[in-house]
mmCIF file of C-alpha atoms in Angstrom:
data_model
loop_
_atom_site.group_PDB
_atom_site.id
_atom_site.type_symbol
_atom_site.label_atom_id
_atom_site.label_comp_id
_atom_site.label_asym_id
_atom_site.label_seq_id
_atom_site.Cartn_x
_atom_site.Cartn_y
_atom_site.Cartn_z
ATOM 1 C CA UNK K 1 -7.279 33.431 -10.342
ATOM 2 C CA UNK K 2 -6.554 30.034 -9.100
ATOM 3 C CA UNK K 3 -2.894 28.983 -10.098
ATOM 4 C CA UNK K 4 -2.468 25.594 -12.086
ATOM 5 C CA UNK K 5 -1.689 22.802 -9.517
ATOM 6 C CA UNK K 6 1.968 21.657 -8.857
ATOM 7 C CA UNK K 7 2.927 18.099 -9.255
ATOM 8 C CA UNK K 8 5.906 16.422 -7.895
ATOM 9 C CA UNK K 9 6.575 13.562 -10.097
ATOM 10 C CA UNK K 10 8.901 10.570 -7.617
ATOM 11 C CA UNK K 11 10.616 7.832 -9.767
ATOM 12 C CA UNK K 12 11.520 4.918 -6.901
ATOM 13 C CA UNK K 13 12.517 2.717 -10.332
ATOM 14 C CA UNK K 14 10.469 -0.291 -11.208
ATOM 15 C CA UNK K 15 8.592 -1.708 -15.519
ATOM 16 C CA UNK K 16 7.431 2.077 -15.638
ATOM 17 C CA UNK K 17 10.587 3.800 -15.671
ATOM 18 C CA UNK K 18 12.064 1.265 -18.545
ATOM 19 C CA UNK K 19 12.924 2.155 -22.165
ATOM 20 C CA UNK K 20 14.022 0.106 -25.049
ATOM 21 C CA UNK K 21 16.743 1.060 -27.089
ATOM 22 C CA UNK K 22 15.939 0.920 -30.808
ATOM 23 C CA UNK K 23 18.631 -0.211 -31.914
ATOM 24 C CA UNK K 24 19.493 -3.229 -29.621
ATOM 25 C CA UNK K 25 15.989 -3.944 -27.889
ATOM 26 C CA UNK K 26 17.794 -3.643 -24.559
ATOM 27 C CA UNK K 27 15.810 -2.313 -21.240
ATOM 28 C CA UNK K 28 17.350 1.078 -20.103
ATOM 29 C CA UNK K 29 16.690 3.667 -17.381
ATOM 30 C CA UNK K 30 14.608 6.433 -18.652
ATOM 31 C CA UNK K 31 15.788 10.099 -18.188
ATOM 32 C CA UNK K 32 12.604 11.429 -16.265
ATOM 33 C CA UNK K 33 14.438 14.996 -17.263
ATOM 34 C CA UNK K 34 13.614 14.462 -20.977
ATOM 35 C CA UNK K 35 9.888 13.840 -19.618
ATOM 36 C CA UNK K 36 7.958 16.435 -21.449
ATOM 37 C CA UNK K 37 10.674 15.279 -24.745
ATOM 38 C CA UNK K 38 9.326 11.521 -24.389
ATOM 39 C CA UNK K 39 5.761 12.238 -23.521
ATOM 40 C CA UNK K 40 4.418 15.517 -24.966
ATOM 41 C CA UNK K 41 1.075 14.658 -24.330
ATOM 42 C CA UNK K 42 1.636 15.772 -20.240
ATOM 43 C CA UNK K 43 1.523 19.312 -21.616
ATOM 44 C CA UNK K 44 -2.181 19.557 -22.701
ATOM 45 C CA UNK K 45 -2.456 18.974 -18.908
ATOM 46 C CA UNK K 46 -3.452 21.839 -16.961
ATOM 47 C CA UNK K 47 -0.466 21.422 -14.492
ATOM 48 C CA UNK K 48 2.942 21.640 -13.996
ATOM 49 C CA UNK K 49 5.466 18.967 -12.742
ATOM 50 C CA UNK K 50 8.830 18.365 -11.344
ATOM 51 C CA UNK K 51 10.310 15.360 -11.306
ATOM 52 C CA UNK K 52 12.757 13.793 -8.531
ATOM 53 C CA UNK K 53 14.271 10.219 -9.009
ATOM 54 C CA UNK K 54 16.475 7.640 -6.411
ATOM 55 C CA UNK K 55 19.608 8.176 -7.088
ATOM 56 C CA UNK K 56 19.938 4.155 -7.666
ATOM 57 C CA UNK K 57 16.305 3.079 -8.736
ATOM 58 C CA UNK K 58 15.831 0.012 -7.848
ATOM 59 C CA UNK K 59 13.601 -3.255 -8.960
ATOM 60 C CA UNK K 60 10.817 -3.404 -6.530
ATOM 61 C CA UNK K 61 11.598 -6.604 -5.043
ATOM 62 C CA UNK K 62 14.064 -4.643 -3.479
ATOM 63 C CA UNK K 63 12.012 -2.232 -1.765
ATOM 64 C CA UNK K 64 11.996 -2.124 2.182
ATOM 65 C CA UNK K 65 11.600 0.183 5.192
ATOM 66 C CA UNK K 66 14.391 2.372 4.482
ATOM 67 C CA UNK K 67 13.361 3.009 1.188
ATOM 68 C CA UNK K 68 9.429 4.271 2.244
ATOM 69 C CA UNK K 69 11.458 6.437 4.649
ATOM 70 C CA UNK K 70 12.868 7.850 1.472
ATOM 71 C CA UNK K 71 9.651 8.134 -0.274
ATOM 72 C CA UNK K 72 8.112 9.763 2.946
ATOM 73 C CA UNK K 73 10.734 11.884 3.912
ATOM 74 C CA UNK K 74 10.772 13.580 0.099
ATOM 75 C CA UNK K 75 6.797 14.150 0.248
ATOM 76 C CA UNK K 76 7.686 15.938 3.810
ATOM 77 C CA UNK K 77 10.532 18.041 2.499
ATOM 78 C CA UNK K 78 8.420 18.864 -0.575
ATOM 79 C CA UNK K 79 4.522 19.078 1.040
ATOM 80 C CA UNK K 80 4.167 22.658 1.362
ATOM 81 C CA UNK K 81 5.507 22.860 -2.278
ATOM 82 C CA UNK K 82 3.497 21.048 -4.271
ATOM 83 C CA UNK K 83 -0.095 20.447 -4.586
ATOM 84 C CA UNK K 84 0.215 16.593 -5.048
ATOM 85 C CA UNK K 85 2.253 13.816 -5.743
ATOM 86 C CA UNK K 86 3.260 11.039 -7.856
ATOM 87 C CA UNK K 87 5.204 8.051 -7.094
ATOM 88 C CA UNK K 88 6.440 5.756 -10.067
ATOM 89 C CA UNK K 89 7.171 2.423 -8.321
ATOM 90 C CA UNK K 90 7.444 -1.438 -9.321
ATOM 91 C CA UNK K 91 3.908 -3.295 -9.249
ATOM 92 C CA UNK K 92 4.991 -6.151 -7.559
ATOM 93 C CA UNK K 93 5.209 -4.614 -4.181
ATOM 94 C CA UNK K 94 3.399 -1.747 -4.721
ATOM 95 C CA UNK K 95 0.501 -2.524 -2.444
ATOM 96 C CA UNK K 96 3.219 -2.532 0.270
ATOM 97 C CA UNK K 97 4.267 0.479 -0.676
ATOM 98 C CA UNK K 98 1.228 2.511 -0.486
ATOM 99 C CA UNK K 99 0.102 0.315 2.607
ATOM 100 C CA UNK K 100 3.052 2.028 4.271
ATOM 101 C CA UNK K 101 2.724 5.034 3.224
ATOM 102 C CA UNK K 102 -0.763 5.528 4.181
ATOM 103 C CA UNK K 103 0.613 4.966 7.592
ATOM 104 C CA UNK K 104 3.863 6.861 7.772
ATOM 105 C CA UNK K 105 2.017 9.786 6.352
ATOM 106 C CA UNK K 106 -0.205 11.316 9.214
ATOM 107 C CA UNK K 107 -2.400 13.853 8.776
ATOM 108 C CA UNK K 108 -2.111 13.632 4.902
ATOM 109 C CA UNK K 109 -4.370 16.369 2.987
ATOM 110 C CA UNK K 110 -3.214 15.829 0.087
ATOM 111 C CA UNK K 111 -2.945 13.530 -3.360
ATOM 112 C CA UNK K 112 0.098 10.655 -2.974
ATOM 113 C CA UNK K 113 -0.758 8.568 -6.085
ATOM 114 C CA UNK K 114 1.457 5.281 -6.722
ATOM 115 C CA UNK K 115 1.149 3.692 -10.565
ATOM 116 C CA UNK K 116 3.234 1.695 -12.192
ATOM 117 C CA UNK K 117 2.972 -0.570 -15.613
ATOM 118 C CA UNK K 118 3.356 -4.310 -16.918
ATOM 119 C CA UNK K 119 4.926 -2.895 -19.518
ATOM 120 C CA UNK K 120 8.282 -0.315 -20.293
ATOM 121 C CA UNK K 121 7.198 2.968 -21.237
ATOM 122 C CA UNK K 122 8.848 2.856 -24.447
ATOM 123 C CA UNK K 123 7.133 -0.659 -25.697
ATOM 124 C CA UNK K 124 5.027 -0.076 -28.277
ATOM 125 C CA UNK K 125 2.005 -1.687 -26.434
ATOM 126 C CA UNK K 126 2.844 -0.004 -22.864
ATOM 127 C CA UNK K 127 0.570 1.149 -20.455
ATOM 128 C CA UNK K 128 2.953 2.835 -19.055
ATOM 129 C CA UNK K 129 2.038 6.275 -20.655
ATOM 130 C CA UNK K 130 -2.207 6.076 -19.866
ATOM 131 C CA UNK K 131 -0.941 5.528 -16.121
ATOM 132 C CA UNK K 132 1.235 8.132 -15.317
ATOM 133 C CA UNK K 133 -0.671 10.593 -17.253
ATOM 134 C CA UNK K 134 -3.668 9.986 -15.858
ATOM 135 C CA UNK K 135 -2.280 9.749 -12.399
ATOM 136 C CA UNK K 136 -1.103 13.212 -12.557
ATOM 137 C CA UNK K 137 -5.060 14.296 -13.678
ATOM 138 C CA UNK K 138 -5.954 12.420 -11.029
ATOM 139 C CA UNK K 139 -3.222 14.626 -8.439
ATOM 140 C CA UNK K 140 -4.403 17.429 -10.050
ATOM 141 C CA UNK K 141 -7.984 17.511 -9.557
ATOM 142 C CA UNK K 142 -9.337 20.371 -7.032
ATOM 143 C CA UNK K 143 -12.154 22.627 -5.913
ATOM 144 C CA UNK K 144 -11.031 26.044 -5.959
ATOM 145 C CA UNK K 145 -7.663 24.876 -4.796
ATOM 146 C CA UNK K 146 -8.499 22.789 -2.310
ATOM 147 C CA UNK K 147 -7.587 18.948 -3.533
ATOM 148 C CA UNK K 148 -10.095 16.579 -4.252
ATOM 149 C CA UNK K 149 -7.941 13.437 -3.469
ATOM 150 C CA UNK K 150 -6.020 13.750 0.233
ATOM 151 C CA UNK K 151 -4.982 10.473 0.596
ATOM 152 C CA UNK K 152 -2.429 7.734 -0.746
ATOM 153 C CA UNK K 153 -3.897 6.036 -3.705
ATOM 154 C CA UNK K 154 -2.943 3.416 -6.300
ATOM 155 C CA UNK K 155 -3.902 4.407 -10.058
ATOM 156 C CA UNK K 156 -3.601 1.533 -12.372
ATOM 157 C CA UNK K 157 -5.586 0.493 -15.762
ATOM 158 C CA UNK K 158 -8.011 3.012 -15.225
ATOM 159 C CA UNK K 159 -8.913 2.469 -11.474
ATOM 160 C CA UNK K 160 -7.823 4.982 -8.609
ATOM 161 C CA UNK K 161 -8.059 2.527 -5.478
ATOM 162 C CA UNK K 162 -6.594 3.221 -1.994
ATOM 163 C CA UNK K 163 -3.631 2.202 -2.174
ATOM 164 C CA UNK K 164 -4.034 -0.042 1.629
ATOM 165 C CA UNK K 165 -6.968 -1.513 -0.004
ATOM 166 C CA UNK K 166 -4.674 -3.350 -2.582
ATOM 167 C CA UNK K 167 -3.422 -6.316 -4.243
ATOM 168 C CA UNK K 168 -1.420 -7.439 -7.128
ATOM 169 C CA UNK K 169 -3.553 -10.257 -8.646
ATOM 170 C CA UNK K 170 -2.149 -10.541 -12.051
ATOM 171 C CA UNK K 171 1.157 -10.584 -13.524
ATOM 172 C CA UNK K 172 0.116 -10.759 -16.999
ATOM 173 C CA UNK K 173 -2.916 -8.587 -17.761
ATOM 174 C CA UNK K 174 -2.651 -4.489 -17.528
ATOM 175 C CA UNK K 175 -5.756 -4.975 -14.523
ATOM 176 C CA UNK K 176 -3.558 -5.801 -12.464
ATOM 177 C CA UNK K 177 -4.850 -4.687 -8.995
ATOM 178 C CA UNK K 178 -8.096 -4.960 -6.958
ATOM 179 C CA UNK K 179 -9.728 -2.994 -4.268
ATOM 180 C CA UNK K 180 -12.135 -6.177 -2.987
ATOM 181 C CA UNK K 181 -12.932 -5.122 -0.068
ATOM 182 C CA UNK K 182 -13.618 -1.049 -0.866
ATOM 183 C CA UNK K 183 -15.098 0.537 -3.761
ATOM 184 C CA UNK K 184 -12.090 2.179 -6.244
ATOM 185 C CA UNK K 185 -12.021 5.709 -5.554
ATOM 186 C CA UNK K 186 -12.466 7.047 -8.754
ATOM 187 C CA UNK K 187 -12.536 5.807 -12.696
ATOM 188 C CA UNK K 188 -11.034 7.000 -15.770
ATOM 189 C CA UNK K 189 -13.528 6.699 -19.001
ATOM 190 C CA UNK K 190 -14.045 9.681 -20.907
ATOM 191 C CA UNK K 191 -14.161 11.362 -18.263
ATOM 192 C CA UNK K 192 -12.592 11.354 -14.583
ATOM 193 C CA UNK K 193 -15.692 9.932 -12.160
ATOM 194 C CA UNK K 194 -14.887 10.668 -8.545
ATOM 195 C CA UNK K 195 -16.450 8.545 -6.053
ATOM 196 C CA UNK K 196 -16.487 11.524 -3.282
ATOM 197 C CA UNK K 197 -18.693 9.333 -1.097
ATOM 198 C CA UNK K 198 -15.317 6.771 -0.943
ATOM 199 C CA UNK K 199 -12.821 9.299 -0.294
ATOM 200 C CA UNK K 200 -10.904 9.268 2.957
ATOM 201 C CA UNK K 201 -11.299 12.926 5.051
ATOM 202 C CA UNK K 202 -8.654 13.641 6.616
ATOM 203 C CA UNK K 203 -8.862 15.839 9.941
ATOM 204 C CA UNK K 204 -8.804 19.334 9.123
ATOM 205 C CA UNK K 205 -5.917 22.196 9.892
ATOM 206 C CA UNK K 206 -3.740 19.326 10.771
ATOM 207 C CA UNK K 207 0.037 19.046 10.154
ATOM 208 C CA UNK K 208 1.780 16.616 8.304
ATOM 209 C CA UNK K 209 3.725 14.440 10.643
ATOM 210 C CA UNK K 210 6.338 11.680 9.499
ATOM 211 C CA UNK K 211 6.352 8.358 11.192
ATOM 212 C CA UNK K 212 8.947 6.722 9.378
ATOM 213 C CA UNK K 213 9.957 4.325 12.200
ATOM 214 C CA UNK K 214 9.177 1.183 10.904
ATOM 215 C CA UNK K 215 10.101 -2.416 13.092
ATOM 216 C CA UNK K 216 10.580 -5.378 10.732
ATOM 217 C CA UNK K 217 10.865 -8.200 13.192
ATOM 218 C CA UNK K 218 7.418 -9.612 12.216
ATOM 219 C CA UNK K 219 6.558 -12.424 10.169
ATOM 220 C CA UNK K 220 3.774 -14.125 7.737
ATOM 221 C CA UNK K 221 2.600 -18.157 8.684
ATOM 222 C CA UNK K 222 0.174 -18.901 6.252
ATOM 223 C CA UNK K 223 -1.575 -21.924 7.064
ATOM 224 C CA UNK K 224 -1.924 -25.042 5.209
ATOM 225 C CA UNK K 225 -4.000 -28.506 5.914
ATOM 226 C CA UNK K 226 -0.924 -30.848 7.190
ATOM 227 C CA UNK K 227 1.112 -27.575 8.692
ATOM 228 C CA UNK K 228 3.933 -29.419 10.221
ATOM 229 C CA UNK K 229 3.855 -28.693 14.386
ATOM 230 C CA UNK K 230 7.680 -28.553 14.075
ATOM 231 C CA UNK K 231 7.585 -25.892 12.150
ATOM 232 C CA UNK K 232 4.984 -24.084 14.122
ATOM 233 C CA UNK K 233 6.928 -24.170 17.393
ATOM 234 C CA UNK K 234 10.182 -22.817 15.519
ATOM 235 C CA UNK K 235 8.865 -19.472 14.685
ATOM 236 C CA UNK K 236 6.148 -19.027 17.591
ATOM 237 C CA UNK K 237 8.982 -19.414 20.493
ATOM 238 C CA UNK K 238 11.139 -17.747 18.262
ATOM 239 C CA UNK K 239 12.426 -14.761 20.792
ATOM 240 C CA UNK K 240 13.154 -12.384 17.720
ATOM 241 C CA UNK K 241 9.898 -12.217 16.055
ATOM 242 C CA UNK K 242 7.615 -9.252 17.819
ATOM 243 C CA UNK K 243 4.561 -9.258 15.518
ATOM 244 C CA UNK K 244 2.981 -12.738 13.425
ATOM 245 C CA UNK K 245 0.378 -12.431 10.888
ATOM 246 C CA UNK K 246 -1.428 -15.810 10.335
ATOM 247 C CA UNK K 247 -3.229 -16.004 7.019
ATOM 248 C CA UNK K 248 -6.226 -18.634 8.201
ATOM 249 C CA UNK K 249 -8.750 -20.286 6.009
ATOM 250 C CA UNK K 250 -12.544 -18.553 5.014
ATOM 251 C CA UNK K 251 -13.432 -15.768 7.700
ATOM 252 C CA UNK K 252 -10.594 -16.704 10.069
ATOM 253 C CA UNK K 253 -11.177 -20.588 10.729
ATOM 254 C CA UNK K 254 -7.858 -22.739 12.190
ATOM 255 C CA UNK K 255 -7.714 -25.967 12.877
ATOM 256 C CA UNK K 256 -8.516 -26.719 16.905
ATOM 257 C CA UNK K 257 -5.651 -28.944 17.375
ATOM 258 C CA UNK K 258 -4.543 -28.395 21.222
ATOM 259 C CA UNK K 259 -0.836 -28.014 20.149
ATOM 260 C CA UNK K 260 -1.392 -25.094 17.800
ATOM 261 C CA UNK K 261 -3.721 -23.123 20.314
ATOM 262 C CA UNK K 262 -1.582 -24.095 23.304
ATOM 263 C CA UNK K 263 1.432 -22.880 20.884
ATOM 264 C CA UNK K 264 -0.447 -19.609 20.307
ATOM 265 C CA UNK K 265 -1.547 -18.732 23.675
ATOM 266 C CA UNK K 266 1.817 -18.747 25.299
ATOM 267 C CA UNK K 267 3.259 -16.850 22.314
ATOM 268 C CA UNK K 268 0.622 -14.157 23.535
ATOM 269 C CA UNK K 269 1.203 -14.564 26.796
ATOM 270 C CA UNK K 270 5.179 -14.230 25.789
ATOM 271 C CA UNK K 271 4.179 -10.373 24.487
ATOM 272 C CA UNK K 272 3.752 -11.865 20.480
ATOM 273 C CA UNK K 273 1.518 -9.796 18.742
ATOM 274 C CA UNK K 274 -0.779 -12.352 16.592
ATOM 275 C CA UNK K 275 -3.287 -10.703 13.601
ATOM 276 C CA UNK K 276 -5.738 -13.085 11.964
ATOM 277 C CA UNK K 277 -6.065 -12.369 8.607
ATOM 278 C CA UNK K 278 -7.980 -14.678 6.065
ATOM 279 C CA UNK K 279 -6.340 -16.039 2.970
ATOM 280 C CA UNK K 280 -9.229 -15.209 0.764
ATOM 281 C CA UNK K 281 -8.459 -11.810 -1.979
ATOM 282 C CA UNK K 282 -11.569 -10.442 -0.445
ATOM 283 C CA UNK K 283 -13.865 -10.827 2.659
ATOM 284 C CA UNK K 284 -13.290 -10.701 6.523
ATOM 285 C CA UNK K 285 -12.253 -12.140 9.577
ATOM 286 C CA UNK K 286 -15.257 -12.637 11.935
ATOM 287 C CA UNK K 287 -13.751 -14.582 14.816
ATOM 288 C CA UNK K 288 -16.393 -16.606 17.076
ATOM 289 C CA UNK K 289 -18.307 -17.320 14.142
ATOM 290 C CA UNK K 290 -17.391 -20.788 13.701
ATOM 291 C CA UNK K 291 -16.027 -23.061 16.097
ATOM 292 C CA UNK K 292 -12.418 -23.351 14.698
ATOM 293 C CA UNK K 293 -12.229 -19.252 15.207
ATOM 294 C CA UNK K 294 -13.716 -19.160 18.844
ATOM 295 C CA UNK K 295 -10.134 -20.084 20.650
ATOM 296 C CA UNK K 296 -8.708 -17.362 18.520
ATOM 297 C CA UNK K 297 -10.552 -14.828 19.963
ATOM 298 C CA UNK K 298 -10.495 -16.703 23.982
ATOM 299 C CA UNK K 299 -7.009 -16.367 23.733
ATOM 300 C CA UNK K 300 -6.283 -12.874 22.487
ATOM 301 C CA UNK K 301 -5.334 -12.902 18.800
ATOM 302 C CA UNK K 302 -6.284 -9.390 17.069
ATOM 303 C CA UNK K 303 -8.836 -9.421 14.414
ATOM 304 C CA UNK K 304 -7.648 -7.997 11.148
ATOM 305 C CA UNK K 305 -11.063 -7.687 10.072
ATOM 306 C CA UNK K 306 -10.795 -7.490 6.124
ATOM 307 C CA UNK K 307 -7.518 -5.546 6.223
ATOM 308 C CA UNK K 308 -4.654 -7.151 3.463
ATOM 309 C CA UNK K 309 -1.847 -9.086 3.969
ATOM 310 C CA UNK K 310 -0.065 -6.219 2.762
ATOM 311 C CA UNK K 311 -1.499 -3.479 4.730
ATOM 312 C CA UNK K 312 -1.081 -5.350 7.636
ATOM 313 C CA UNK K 313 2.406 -5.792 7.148
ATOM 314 C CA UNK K 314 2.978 -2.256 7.023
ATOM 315 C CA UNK K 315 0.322 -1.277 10.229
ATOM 316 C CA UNK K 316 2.344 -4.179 12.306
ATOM 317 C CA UNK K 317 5.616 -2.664 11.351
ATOM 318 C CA UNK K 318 4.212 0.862 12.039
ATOM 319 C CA UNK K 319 2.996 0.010 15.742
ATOM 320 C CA UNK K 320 6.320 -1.856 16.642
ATOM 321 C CA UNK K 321 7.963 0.911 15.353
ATOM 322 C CA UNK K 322 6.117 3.456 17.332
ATOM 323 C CA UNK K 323 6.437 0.777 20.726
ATOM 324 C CA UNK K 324 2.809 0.512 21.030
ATOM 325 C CA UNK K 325 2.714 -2.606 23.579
ATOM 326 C CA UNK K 326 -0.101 -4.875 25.173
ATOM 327 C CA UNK K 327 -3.332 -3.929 25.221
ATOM 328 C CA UNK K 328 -3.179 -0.828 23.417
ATOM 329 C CA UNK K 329 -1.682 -2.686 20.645
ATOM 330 C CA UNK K 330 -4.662 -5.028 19.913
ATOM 331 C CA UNK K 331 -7.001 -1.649 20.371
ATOM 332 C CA UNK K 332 -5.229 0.481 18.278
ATOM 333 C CA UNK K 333 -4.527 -2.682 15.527
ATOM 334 C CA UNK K 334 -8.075 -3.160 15.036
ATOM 335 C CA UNK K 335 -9.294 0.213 14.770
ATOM 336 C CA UNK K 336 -9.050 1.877 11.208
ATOM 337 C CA UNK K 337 -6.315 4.612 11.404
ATOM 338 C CA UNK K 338 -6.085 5.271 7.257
ATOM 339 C CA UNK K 339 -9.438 3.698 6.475
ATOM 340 C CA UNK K 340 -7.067 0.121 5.925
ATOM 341 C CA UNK K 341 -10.089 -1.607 6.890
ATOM 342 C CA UNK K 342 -14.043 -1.437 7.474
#
């Protein structure tokens, strides 16, 4: 007899985790111990769950490095415990989030499921309650034990995307993320459709391993008609910043001014690590295919393809972190490790 999975249920702090008080309307940390109390519904599910929580949860702006070391180092302590995992987590930077831990998170064979809501779980309206219980299905579903999801994902408004395929589009409406450049994993109607062709298979018999060393002296330069050369020259001979992403126009198109490619190509030359990614939600960088992209790709800047802004955050963090230099670098950058891009 196949025992009912075990769920490990990770409050980081964020709209999800947020209760109104009756009485005086005020917003106020829910007691994830009083879980099964708040939300009886979780025990028609054919699971059981343990929840963990930050000792200070905190607003999601406020997430950073240290705290996805947190995350990642309580799925390690916990892995061989627990048949998947939940992570209840702001939606602002929850793309981030996932992005990172998709790449902290080697060898992953098993469910890591982020959700969040727009709304407190104890508003009458909230979405809260349809995400996290269907986010523990969704960590719960297996084939004679073996789990069905083994990879991180991002369940919201009844879409299970991966979670490095993400963005936050809206602010307002409960769809608030999109998967534009991969299909969504899986869909929750009446009942839970799997898109097993999507899935990400990891290798097999391998170890978790932790790579929580994560370098934050990168930076974003999104680029703008009129970008001010000034400004330019400040953060490319900046001597602090190891990694640049620049967010160019279409399919990776900047203007040809000599200053800005000059500016570029010594940064390079300097040991700056430069990713092109394109500004657009969804489509990808094809370098060489229009004039304005050709110097890109003369003078060495890696191609990040259709990965996010936000998973290429966390994969440029990641490589610094692990002191992947030169060469290598741009290899390894533009080669799919976690299936962050095609």
């Amino acid at each position: 007899m196949i025992k009912q999975p075990h769920i490990l249920l990770i409050y980081t702090g964020g709209t999800i985790g947020m209760i109104k008080d009756v009485e005086t309307g005020a917003l106020k940390a829910f007691d994830f111990n009083s879980l099964l109390v708040k939300i009886p519904e979780l025990r028609l599910l054919d699971c059981t769950i343990d929840t963990v929580s930050f000792d200070d949860p905190i607003d999601s702006s406020n997430m950073n490095p240290k705290y996805w070391g947190d995350i990642a180092t309580i799925i390690g302590e916990n892995y061989t415990k627990y048949d998947g995992f939940v992570v209840l987590h702001g939606s602002d930077t929850m793309s981030y989030s996932a992005s990172a831990l998709s790449f902290m998170l080697e060898n992953l064979a098993k469910p890591v499921i982020f959700t969040g809501s727009q709304l407190p779980i104890g508003d009458l309206r909230t979405d809260a309650k349809e995400n996290l219980i269907t986010s523990i299905q969704m960590a719960s579903l297996n084939i004679e034990g073996i789990p069905i999801i083994r990879e991180v994902g991002l369940y919201f408004e009844y879409k299970l995307y991966r979670g490095n395929r993400t963005t936050k589009l809206n602010a307002e409406h409960f769809e608030a993320f999109e998967s534009l450049n991969y299909p969504h994993l899986a869909e929750s109607g009446v009942h839970l459709n799997v898109n097993s062709e999507h899935l990400w298979r990891p290798k097999p018999n391998a170890d978790l391993i932790l790579r929580t060393a994560m370098d934050t002296n990168i930076g974003v330069l999104k680029l703008f008609p009129g970008i001010s050369r000034p400004i330019c020259e400040a953060i490319l001979r900046s001597k602090l910043i190891k990694g640049l992403i620049i967010e160019t126009y279409g399919s990776g198109n900047a203007t040809t001014e000599d200053w800005f490619l000059k500016l570029l190509e010594k940064a390079i030359a300097r040991g700056l690590h430069i990713v092109n990614v394109t500004q657009c939600a969804g489509g990808s960088v094809n370098m060489g295919q229009y004039e304005t992209s050709s110097q890109l790709k003369l003078i060495g800047v890696i191609s990040g393809k259709d990965i996010t802004t936000e998973a290429a955050v966390a994969k440029l963090m990641y490589l610094l972190g692990e002191n992947i230099e030169g060469k290598e670098f741009k290899t390894i950058f533009e080669t799919s490790l976690r299936g962050e891009m095609s």
